[in-house]
mmCIF file of N, CA and C in Angstrom:
data_model
loop_
_atom_site.group_PDB
_atom_site.id
_atom_site.type_symbol
_atom_site.label_atom_id
_atom_site.label_comp_id
_atom_site.label_asym_id
_atom_site.label_seq_id
_atom_site.Cartn_x
_atom_site.Cartn_y
_atom_site.Cartn_z
ATOM 1 N N MET O 634 86.415 162.172 47.356
ATOM 2 C CA MET O 634 86.677 161.789 48.074
ATOM 3 C C MET O 634 88.077 161.485 48.155
ATOM 4 N N ALA O 635 88.803 161.733 49.255
ATOM 5 C CA ALA O 635 90.415 161.865 49.734
ATOM 6 C C ALA O 635 90.874 160.483 49.334
ATOM 7 N N GLY O 636 92.544 160.567 48.943
ATOM 8 C CA GLY O 636 93.400 159.544 48.571
ATOM 9 C C GLY O 636 93.352 159.473 50.088
ATOM 10 N N HIS O 637 94.129 157.963 50.646
ATOM 11 C CA HIS O 637 95.129 157.722 51.472
ATOM 12 C C HIS O 637 96.335 157.501 51.446
ATOM 13 N N ALA O 638 97.172 157.546 51.969
ATOM 14 C CA ALA O 638 98.396 156.668 52.364
ATOM 15 C C ALA O 638 99.008 156.236 53.109
ATOM 16 N N LEU O 639 99.493 155.111 53.242
ATOM 17 C CA LEU O 639 99.972 154.514 54.737
ATOM 18 C C LEU O 639 101.517 155.585 54.981
ATOM 19 N N ALA O 640 101.469 156.375 55.743
ATOM 20 C CA ALA O 640 102.939 156.659 57.022
ATOM 21 C C ALA O 640 103.357 156.107 58.196
ATOM 22 N N TYR O 641 104.443 156.532 58.437
ATOM 23 C CA TYR O 641 104.858 156.502 60.023
ATOM 24 C C TYR O 641 104.692 157.470 61.001
ATOM 25 N N ASP O 642 104.485 157.394 61.841
ATOM 26 C CA ASP O 642 104.249 158.841 62.939
ATOM 27 C C ASP O 642 105.651 158.601 63.453
ATOM 28 N N ALA O 643 105.912 159.491 64.864
ATOM 29 C CA ALA O 643 107.334 159.878 65.320
ATOM 30 C C ALA O 643 107.629 158.311 66.317
ATOM 31 N N SER O 644 106.821 157.548 66.457
ATOM 32 C CA SER O 644 107.070 156.646 67.146
ATOM 33 C C SER O 644 107.260 155.558 66.743
ATOM 34 N N ASN O 645 106.965 155.487 65.470
ATOM 35 C CA ASN O 645 107.206 154.315 64.183
ATOM 36 C C ASN O 645 105.564 153.450 64.226
ATOM 37 N N ARG O 646 104.777 154.287 64.498
ATOM 38 C CA ARG O 646 103.418 153.296 64.197
ATOM 39 C C ARG O 646 102.614 153.376 63.428
ATOM 40 N N MET O 647 102.110 153.289 62.542
ATOM 41 C CA MET O 647 101.641 153.532 61.024
ATOM 42 C C MET O 647 100.570 154.260 60.875
ATOM 43 N N ILE O 648 100.127 155.158 60.531
ATOM 44 C CA ILE O 648 98.711 156.685 60.576
ATOM 45 C C ILE O 648 98.740 156.318 58.803
ATOM 46 N N ALA O 649 97.616 156.762 58.710
ATOM 47 C CA ALA O 649 97.356 157.297 57.208
ATOM 48 C C ALA O 649 97.392 158.814 57.015
ATOM 49 N N ARG O 650 97.437 159.183 55.597
ATOM 50 C CA ARG O 650 97.870 160.658 55.592
ATOM 51 C C ARG O 650 97.277 160.503 54.286
ATOM 52 N N SER O 651 96.261 161.653 54.135
ATOM 53 C CA SER O 651 95.734 161.945 53.104
ATOM 54 C C SER O 651 96.590 162.228 52.348
ATOM 55 N N VAL O 652 96.197 161.926 51.003
ATOM 56 C CA VAL O 652 97.168 161.980 49.976
ATOM 57 C C VAL O 652 97.601 163.568 49.353
ATOM 58 N N GLU O 653 96.273 164.129 49.250
ATOM 59 C CA GLU O 653 96.122 165.792 49.044
ATOM 60 C C GLU O 653 96.759 166.876 50.570
ATOM 61 N N ASN O 654 96.825 166.683 51.451
ATOM 62 C CA ASN O 654 97.099 167.279 52.369
ATOM 63 C C ASN O 654 98.250 166.945 53.314
ATOM 64 N N GLY O 655 98.490 166.064 52.576
ATOM 65 C CA GLY O 655 99.137 165.518 54.207
ATOM 66 C C GLY O 655 99.037 165.445 55.834
ATOM 67 N N GLU O 656 97.744 165.381 55.815
ATOM 68 C CA GLU O 656 97.195 165.379 57.544
ATOM 69 C C GLU O 656 96.565 164.237 57.874
ATOM 70 N N GLY O 657 97.391 164.174 58.977
ATOM 71 C CA GLY O 657 96.285 162.884 59.398
ATOM 72 C C GLY O 657 95.495 162.391 59.829
ATOM 73 N N ARG O 658 95.041 161.084 59.286
ATOM 74 C CA ARG O 658 93.402 160.857 59.945
ATOM 75 C C ARG O 658 93.366 160.722 61.500
ATOM 76 N N GLY O 659 94.247 160.835 62.187
ATOM 77 C CA GLY O 659 94.668 160.172 64.261
ATOM 78 C C GLY O 659 94.424 159.135 63.937
ATOM 79 N N GLY O 660 94.528 158.575 65.346
ATOM 80 C CA GLY O 660 94.845 157.264 65.781
ATOM 81 C C GLY O 660 96.284 156.763 64.900
ATOM 82 N N HIS O 661 96.130 154.852 64.559
ATOM 83 C CA HIS O 661 97.083 154.729 64.006
ATOM 84 C C HIS O 661 96.437 152.939 64.091
ATOM 85 N N PHE O 662 96.877 152.502 63.158
ATOM 86 C CA PHE O 662 97.149 150.971 62.646
ATOM 87 C C PHE O 662 97.568 149.845 64.052
ATOM 88 N N ASN O 663 96.767 149.010 64.458
ATOM 89 C CA ASN O 663 97.174 148.026 65.584
ATOM 90 C C ASN O 663 97.536 146.829 64.066
ATOM 91 N N GLN O 664 99.518 146.812 64.608
ATOM 92 C CA GLN O 664 99.472 145.615 63.644
ATOM 93 C C GLN O 664 98.904 144.267 64.361
ATOM 94 N N ILE O 665 98.876 144.078 65.167
ATOM 95 C CA ILE O 665 97.973 142.918 66.431
ATOM 96 C C ILE O 665 96.718 142.245 65.102
ATOM 97 N N THR O 666 96.161 143.568 66.085
ATOM 98 C CA THR O 666 94.358 143.033 65.725
ATOM 99 C C THR O 666 94.398 143.192 64.220
ATOM 100 N N GLN O 667 95.459 144.052 62.957
ATOM 101 C CA GLN O 667 95.210 144.665 61.845
ATOM 102 C C GLN O 667 93.627 145.465 61.797
ATOM 103 N N ARG O 668 93.471 146.513 62.392
ATOM 104 C CA ARG O 668 92.523 147.538 62.260
ATOM 105 C C ARG O 668 93.059 149.048 62.895
ATOM 106 N N TRP O 669 92.443 150.187 62.398
ATOM 107 C CA TRP O 669 92.546 151.093 62.735
ATOM 108 C C TRP O 669 92.309 151.549 63.640
ATOM 109 N N GLU O 670 92.894 151.587 64.679
ATOM 110 C CA GLU O 670 92.319 152.329 66.464
ATOM 111 C C GLU O 670 92.495 153.629 66.473
ATOM 112 N N ALA O 671 91.503 154.539 67.062
ATOM 113 C CA ALA O 671 91.118 155.903 67.294
ATOM 114 C C ALA O 671 92.043 156.501 68.467
ATOM 115 N N ALA O 672 92.822 157.893 68.601
ATOM 116 C CA ALA O 672 93.858 158.062 69.458
ATOM 117 C C ALA O 672 93.575 157.782 70.880
ATOM 118 N N ASP O 673 92.447 157.716 71.231
ATOM 119 C CA ASP O 673 92.222 157.510 72.526
ATOM 120 C C ASP O 673 91.441 156.580 72.689
ATOM 121 N N GLU O 674 91.539 155.376 71.719
ATOM 122 C CA GLU O 674 90.841 153.994 71.887
ATOM 123 C C GLU O 674 91.166 153.111 73.004
ATOM 124 N N ARG O 675 92.908 152.843 73.413
ATOM 125 C CA ARG O 675 93.179 152.394 74.296
ATOM 126 C C ARG O 675 94.147 153.615 75.164
ATOM 127 N N PRO O 676 93.559 153.924 76.532
ATOM 128 C CA PRO O 676 94.416 154.314 77.130
ATOM 129 C C PRO O 676 95.990 154.081 77.987
ATOM 130 N N GLU O 677 96.322 154.948 78.040
ATOM 131 C CA GLU O 677 97.491 154.554 78.791
ATOM 132 C C GLU O 677 97.404 153.455 80.023
ATOM 133 N N ILE O 678 98.257 152.238 80.164
ATOM 134 C CA ILE O 678 98.213 151.792 81.715
ATOM 135 C C ILE O 678 99.054 151.809 82.479
ATOM 136 N N PRO O 679 98.393 151.900 83.421
ATOM 137 C CA PRO O 679 99.470 152.759 84.915
ATOM 138 C C PRO O 679 100.461 151.372 85.187
ATOM 139 N N ALA O 680 101.286 152.398 85.594
ATOM 140 C CA ALA O 680 102.484 151.404 85.720
ATOM 141 C C ALA O 680 102.050 150.146 87.452
ATOM 142 N N SER O 681 101.130 150.175 87.616
ATOM 143 C CA SER O 681 100.799 149.765 89.062
ATOM 144 C C SER O 681 99.441 148.378 87.638
ATOM 145 N N GLN O 682 99.211 148.196 86.700
ATOM 146 C CA GLN O 682 98.631 147.313 85.910
ATOM 147 C C GLN O 682 99.491 146.785 84.740
ATOM 148 N N GLY O 683 101.258 147.142 84.816
ATOM 149 C CA GLY O 683 101.794 146.680 84.813
ATOM 150 C C GLY O 683 101.609 144.946 84.231
ATOM 151 N N ALA O 684 102.912 144.716 83.296
ATOM 152 C CA ALA O 684 103.311 143.479 83.182
ATOM 153 C C ALA O 684 104.057 142.754 84.012
ATOM 154 N N SER O 685 103.327 141.142 84.601
ATOM 155 C CA SER O 685 103.839 140.839 85.282
ATOM 156 C C SER O 685 105.173 140.265 85.468
ATOM 157 N N THR O 686 105.766 140.335 84.632
ATOM 158 C CA THR O 686 107.429 140.066 84.307
ATOM 159 C C THR O 686 107.860 141.254 85.120
ATOM 160 N N MET O 687 107.704 142.490 85.187
ATOM 161 C CA MET O 687 107.979 143.660 86.315
ATOM 162 C C MET O 687 107.098 143.850 87.250
ATOM 163 N N PRO O 688 107.497 142.769 88.018
ATOM 164 C CA PRO O 688 106.273 143.376 89.404
ATOM 165 C C PRO O 688 106.413 144.254 90.839
ATOM 166 N N ASP O 689 107.645 144.560 90.559
ATOM 167 C CA ASP O 689 108.240 146.025 91.187
ATOM 168 C C ASP O 689 108.986 147.043 91.233
ATOM 169 N N SER O 690 108.297 147.466 89.258
ATOM 170 C CA SER O 690 108.865 148.251 87.865
ATOM 171 C C SER O 690 107.896 149.479 88.792
ATOM 172 N N ASP O 691 106.883 149.802 89.415
ATOM 173 C CA ASP O 691 106.510 151.248 90.088
ATOM 174 C C ASP O 691 107.129 151.346 91.459
ATOM 175 N N GLY O 692 107.881 150.892 92.019
ATOM 176 C CA GLY O 692 108.385 150.893 93.459
ATOM 177 C C GLY O 692 107.413 150.104 94.161
ATOM 178 N N GLY O 693 106.641 149.684 93.943
ATOM 179 C CA GLY O 693 106.187 148.982 95.236
ATOM 180 C C GLY O 693 107.058 146.501 95.372
ATOM 181 N N SER O 694 106.599 146.561 96.510
ATOM 182 C CA SER O 694 107.148 145.566 96.528
ATOM 183 C C SER O 694 106.309 144.144 96.694
ATOM 184 N N VAL O 695 107.358 143.075 96.140
ATOM 185 C CA VAL O 695 106.710 141.785 95.678
ATOM 186 C C VAL O 695 106.570 141.243 97.901
ATOM 187 N N LYS O 696 105.537 140.833 97.767
ATOM 188 C CA LYS O 696 105.416 139.318 98.790
ATOM 189 C C LYS O 696 105.931 138.437 99.050
ATOM 190 N N THR O 697 107.164 138.170 99.917
ATOM 191 C CA THR O 697 108.097 136.972 100.154
ATOM 192 C C THR O 697 107.418 135.926 101.020
ATOM 193 N N GLY O 698 107.380 134.961 100.660
ATOM 194 C CA GLY O 698 106.785 134.105 101.739
ATOM 195 C C GLY O 698 107.900 132.824 101.650
ATOM 196 N N PRO O 699 107.478 132.029 102.271
ATOM 197 C CA PRO O 699 108.256 130.338 102.045
ATOM 198 C C PRO O 699 108.052 129.690 100.870
ATOM 199 N N SER O 700 109.360 129.170 100.342
ATOM 200 C CA SER O 700 109.348 128.919 98.644
ATOM 201 C C SER O 700 108.564 127.334 98.969
ATOM 202 N N PHE O 701 108.109 126.938 97.721
ATOM 203 C CA PHE O 701 106.632 126.012 97.652
ATOM 204 C C PHE O 701 107.553 124.783 98.202
ATOM 205 N N THR O 702 108.369 124.320 98.519
ATOM 206 C CA THR O 702 109.143 123.823 98.471
ATOM 207 C C THR O 702 108.677 123.355 100.595
ATOM 208 N N GLN O 703 109.303 124.537 100.494
ATOM 209 C CA GLN O 703 109.111 124.921 102.333
ATOM 210 C C GLN O 703 107.817 124.436 102.717
ATOM 211 N N GLN O 704 106.453 125.333 101.747
ATOM 212 C CA GLN O 704 105.557 125.472 102.333
ATOM 213 C C GLN O 704 105.146 123.485 102.628
ATOM 214 N N VAL O 705 105.547 123.047 101.354
ATOM 215 C CA VAL O 705 105.339 120.888 101.199
ATOM 216 C C VAL O 705 105.625 120.771 102.743
ATOM 217 N N ASN O 706 106.265 120.359 102.629
ATOM 218 C CA ASN O 706 107.242 120.290 104.108
ATOM 219 C C ASN O 706 107.058 121.016 105.359
ATOM 220 N N GLY O 707 106.233 122.240 105.661
ATOM 221 C CA GLY O 707 105.707 122.657 106.436
ATOM 222 C C GLY O 707 104.140 121.644 106.852
ATOM 223 N N PHE O 708 103.905 121.376 105.756
ATOM 224 C CA PHE O 708 102.603 120.645 105.750
ATOM 225 C C PHE O 708 102.752 120.175 106.187
ATOM 226 N N ALA O 709 103.970 118.869 105.621
ATOM 227 C CA ALA O 709 103.891 117.645 105.713
ATOM 228 C C ALA O 709 103.656 117.196 107.501
ATOM 229 N N LYS O 710 104.673 118.291 107.673
ATOM 230 C CA LYS O 710 105.264 117.984 109.056
ATOM 231 C C LYS O 710 104.005 118.520 110.009
ATOM 232 N N ARG O 711 102.809 119.642 109.889
ATOM 233 C CA ARG O 711 102.102 119.349 110.488
ATOM 234 C C ARG O 711 101.305 119.001 110.482
ATOM 235 N N PHE O 712 100.587 118.158 109.477
ATOM 236 C CA PHE O 712 100.100 116.815 109.155
ATOM 237 C C PHE O 712 100.542 116.011 109.678
ATOM 238 N N ALA O 713 101.231 115.263 109.763
ATOM 239 C CA ALA O 713 102.085 114.383 110.715
ATOM 240 C C ALA O 713 101.732 114.885 112.141
ATOM 241 N N GLY O 714 102.726 115.804 112.716
ATOM 242 C CA GLY O 714 102.046 115.675 114.252
ATOM 243 C C GLY O 714 101.223 116.095 114.498
ATOM 244 N N LYS O 715 99.871 115.730 113.545
ATOM 245 C CA LYS O 715 99.007 116.404 114.285
ATOM 246 C C LYS O 715 98.293 114.700 114.863
ATOM 247 N N LEU O 716 98.424 114.082 113.366
ATOM 248 C CA LEU O 716 97.737 112.541 113.309
ATOM 249 C C LEU O 716 98.782 111.429 113.911
ATOM 250 N N THR O 717 99.771 112.204 114.356
ATOM 251 C CA THR O 717 100.821 110.951 115.821
ATOM 252 C C THR O 717 100.458 111.792 116.516
ATOM 253 N N GLY O 718 100.047 113.335 116.849
ATOM 254 C CA GLY O 718 100.158 113.724 118.263
ATOM 255 C C GLY O 718 100.896 114.428 118.760
ATOM 256 N N LYS O 719 102.410 114.712 118.233
ATOM 257 C CA LYS O 719 103.435 114.575 118.613
ATOM 258 C C LYS O 719 103.534 116.698 118.174
ATOM 259 N N ASP O 720 103.286 117.266 119.060
ATOM 260 C CA ASP O 720 103.503 119.011 118.761
ATOM 261 C C ASP O 720 104.565 119.420 118.520
ATOM 262 N N HIS O 721 105.986 118.564 118.684
ATOM 263 C CA HIS O 721 107.018 119.261 117.933
ATOM 264 C C HIS O 721 107.068 119.753 116.516
ATOM 265 N N GLU O 722 106.495 118.309 115.916
ATOM 266 C CA GLU O 722 106.705 118.407 114.422
ATOM 267 C C GLU O 722 105.321 119.647 114.499
ATOM 268 N N VAL O 723 104.460 119.220 114.927
ATOM 269 C CA VAL O 723 103.498 120.732 114.563
ATOM 270 C C VAL O 723 104.368 121.892 114.407
ATOM 271 N N ALA O 724 105.419 122.002 115.958
ATOM 272 C CA ALA O 724 105.924 123.238 115.774
ATOM 273 C C ALA O 724 106.642 123.589 114.420
ATOM 274 N N MET O 725 107.320 122.342 114.411
ATOM 275 C CA MET O 725 108.104 122.914 113.021
ATOM 276 C C MET O 725 107.889 123.191 111.928
ATOM 277 N N GLY O 726 106.494 122.505 111.894
ATOM 278 C CA GLY O 726 105.644 122.729 110.303
ATOM 279 C C GLY O 726 104.832 124.237 110.090
ATOM 280 N N ASP O 727 104.953 124.607 111.438
ATOM 281 C CA ASP O 727 104.301 125.938 111.151
ATOM 282 C C ASP O 727 105.043 126.970 111.615
ATOM 283 N N ALA O 728 106.739 126.590 111.660
ATOM 284 C CA ALA O 728 107.810 127.321 111.229
ATOM 285 C C ALA O 728 108.219 127.185 110.500
ATOM 286 N N LEU O 729 107.919 126.499 109.529
ATOM 287 C CA LEU O 729 108.834 126.058 108.244
ATOM 288 C C LEU O 729 107.161 127.257 107.164
ATOM 289 N N LEU O 730 106.138 127.186 107.963
ATOM 290 C CA LEU O 730 105.512 128.040 106.774
ATOM 291 C C LEU O 730 105.521 129.499 107.511
ATOM 292 N N GLU O 731 105.401 129.492 108.418
ATOM 293 C CA GLU O 731 106.348 131.104 108.427
ATOM 294 C C GLU O 731 107.300 131.727 108.253
ATOM 295 N N GLY O 732 108.324 130.908 106.723
ATOM 296 C CA GLY O 732 109.491 131.170 106.518
ATOM 297 C C GLY O 732 110.165 131.452 107.007
ATOM 298 N N LYS O 733 110.159 130.654 107.920
ATOM 299 C CA LYS O 733 111.847 129.884 108.654
ATOM 300 C C LYS O 733 112.606 129.560 108.047
ATOM 301 N N ASP O 734 113.909 129.209 108.035
ATOM 302 C CA ASP O 734 114.839 128.131 107.448
ATOM 303 C C ASP O 734 115.007 127.029 108.434
ATOM 304 N N VAL O 735 114.652 126.009 108.135
ATOM 305 C CA VAL O 735 115.048 124.201 108.278
ATOM 306 C C VAL O 735 116.011 124.811 109.879
ATOM 307 N N GLN O 736 117.198 125.359 109.695
ATOM 308 C CA GLN O 736 117.907 125.382 111.133
ATOM 309 C C GLN O 736 116.885 125.506 111.914
ATOM 310 N N GLU O 737 116.128 126.917 112.006
ATOM 311 C CA GLU O 737 115.002 127.844 112.884
ATOM 312 C C GLU O 737 114.638 127.140 112.881
ATOM 313 N N ALA O 738 114.029 126.343 112.199
ATOM 314 C CA ALA O 738 113.097 125.382 112.224
ATOM 315 C C ALA O 738 112.549 124.308 113.457
ATOM 316 N N ARG O 739 113.876 123.634 113.047
ATOM 317 C CA ARG O 739 114.659 122.692 114.417
ATOM 318 C C ARG O 739 114.376 122.593 115.620
ATOM 319 N N ALA O 740 115.141 124.425 115.721
ATOM 320 C CA ALA O 740 115.254 125.098 116.516
ATOM 321 C C ALA O 740 114.389 124.777 117.639
ATOM 322 N N THR O 741 112.896 125.863 117.066
ATOM 323 C CA THR O 741 111.645 125.576 117.794
ATOM 324 C C THR O 741 110.698 124.348 117.992
ATOM 325 N N ALA O 742 111.247 123.679 117.253
ATOM 326 C CA ALA O 742 110.744 121.973 117.854
ATOM 327 C C ALA O 742 111.992 121.431 118.734
ATOM 328 N N GLU O 743 112.837 121.881 118.856
ATOM 329 C CA GLU O 743 113.780 121.136 120.016
ATOM 330 C C GLU O 743 113.000 121.624 121.009
ATOM 331 N N ALA O 744 112.836 123.232 121.531
ATOM 332 C CA ALA O 744 111.732 123.353 122.222
ATOM 333 C C ALA O 744 111.268 123.088 122.794
ATOM 334 N N VAL O 745 109.708 123.624 121.640
ATOM 335 C CA VAL O 745 108.621 122.579 122.890
ATOM 336 C C VAL O 745 108.721 121.286 122.937
ATOM 337 N N LYS O 746 109.747 120.668 122.541
ATOM 338 C CA LYS O 746 110.224 119.089 122.669
ATOM 339 C C LYS O 746 110.957 118.791 124.143
ATOM 340 N N ALA O 747 111.297 120.044 124.312
ATOM 341 C CA ALA O 747 112.053 120.501 125.836
ATOM 342 C C ALA O 747 111.302 121.253 126.817
ATOM 343 N N GLN O 748 110.211 121.348 126.281
ATOM 344 C CA GLN O 748 109.066 121.466 126.864
ATOM 345 C C GLN O 748 107.899 120.898 127.612
ATOM 346 N N GLN O 749 107.933 119.561 126.504
ATOM 347 C CA GLN O 749 107.045 118.377 126.695
ATOM 348 C C GLN O 749 108.030 117.751 127.987
ATOM 349 N N SER O 750 109.050 117.884 128.123
ATOM 350 C CA SER O 750 109.431 116.503 128.511
ATOM 351 C C SER O 750 109.278 116.721 130.289
#
């Protein structure tokens, strides 16, 4: 039986080398799981499934919407408006939930209020 020695390949991964002829066993030693893995055991992960810390690394776009605070304020305005029957409050809440800033939402509410008068 041939003996094996540990060595590192070009990408600095630990591999087993035959002591007699220096040929690699194939695969690499996984430092995390502390076991040998075959070369094709872990397929490459495409960019579309990359780390969540790099959401647009493959050229895709990240969906942006209203901030959490805007959503809370929007739902609160909409709820209060429906509860009290004030349509302009509902309109302002809807505008905030659509991602408009506070000034645009107030303008929307004023327009609805003017239509009701």
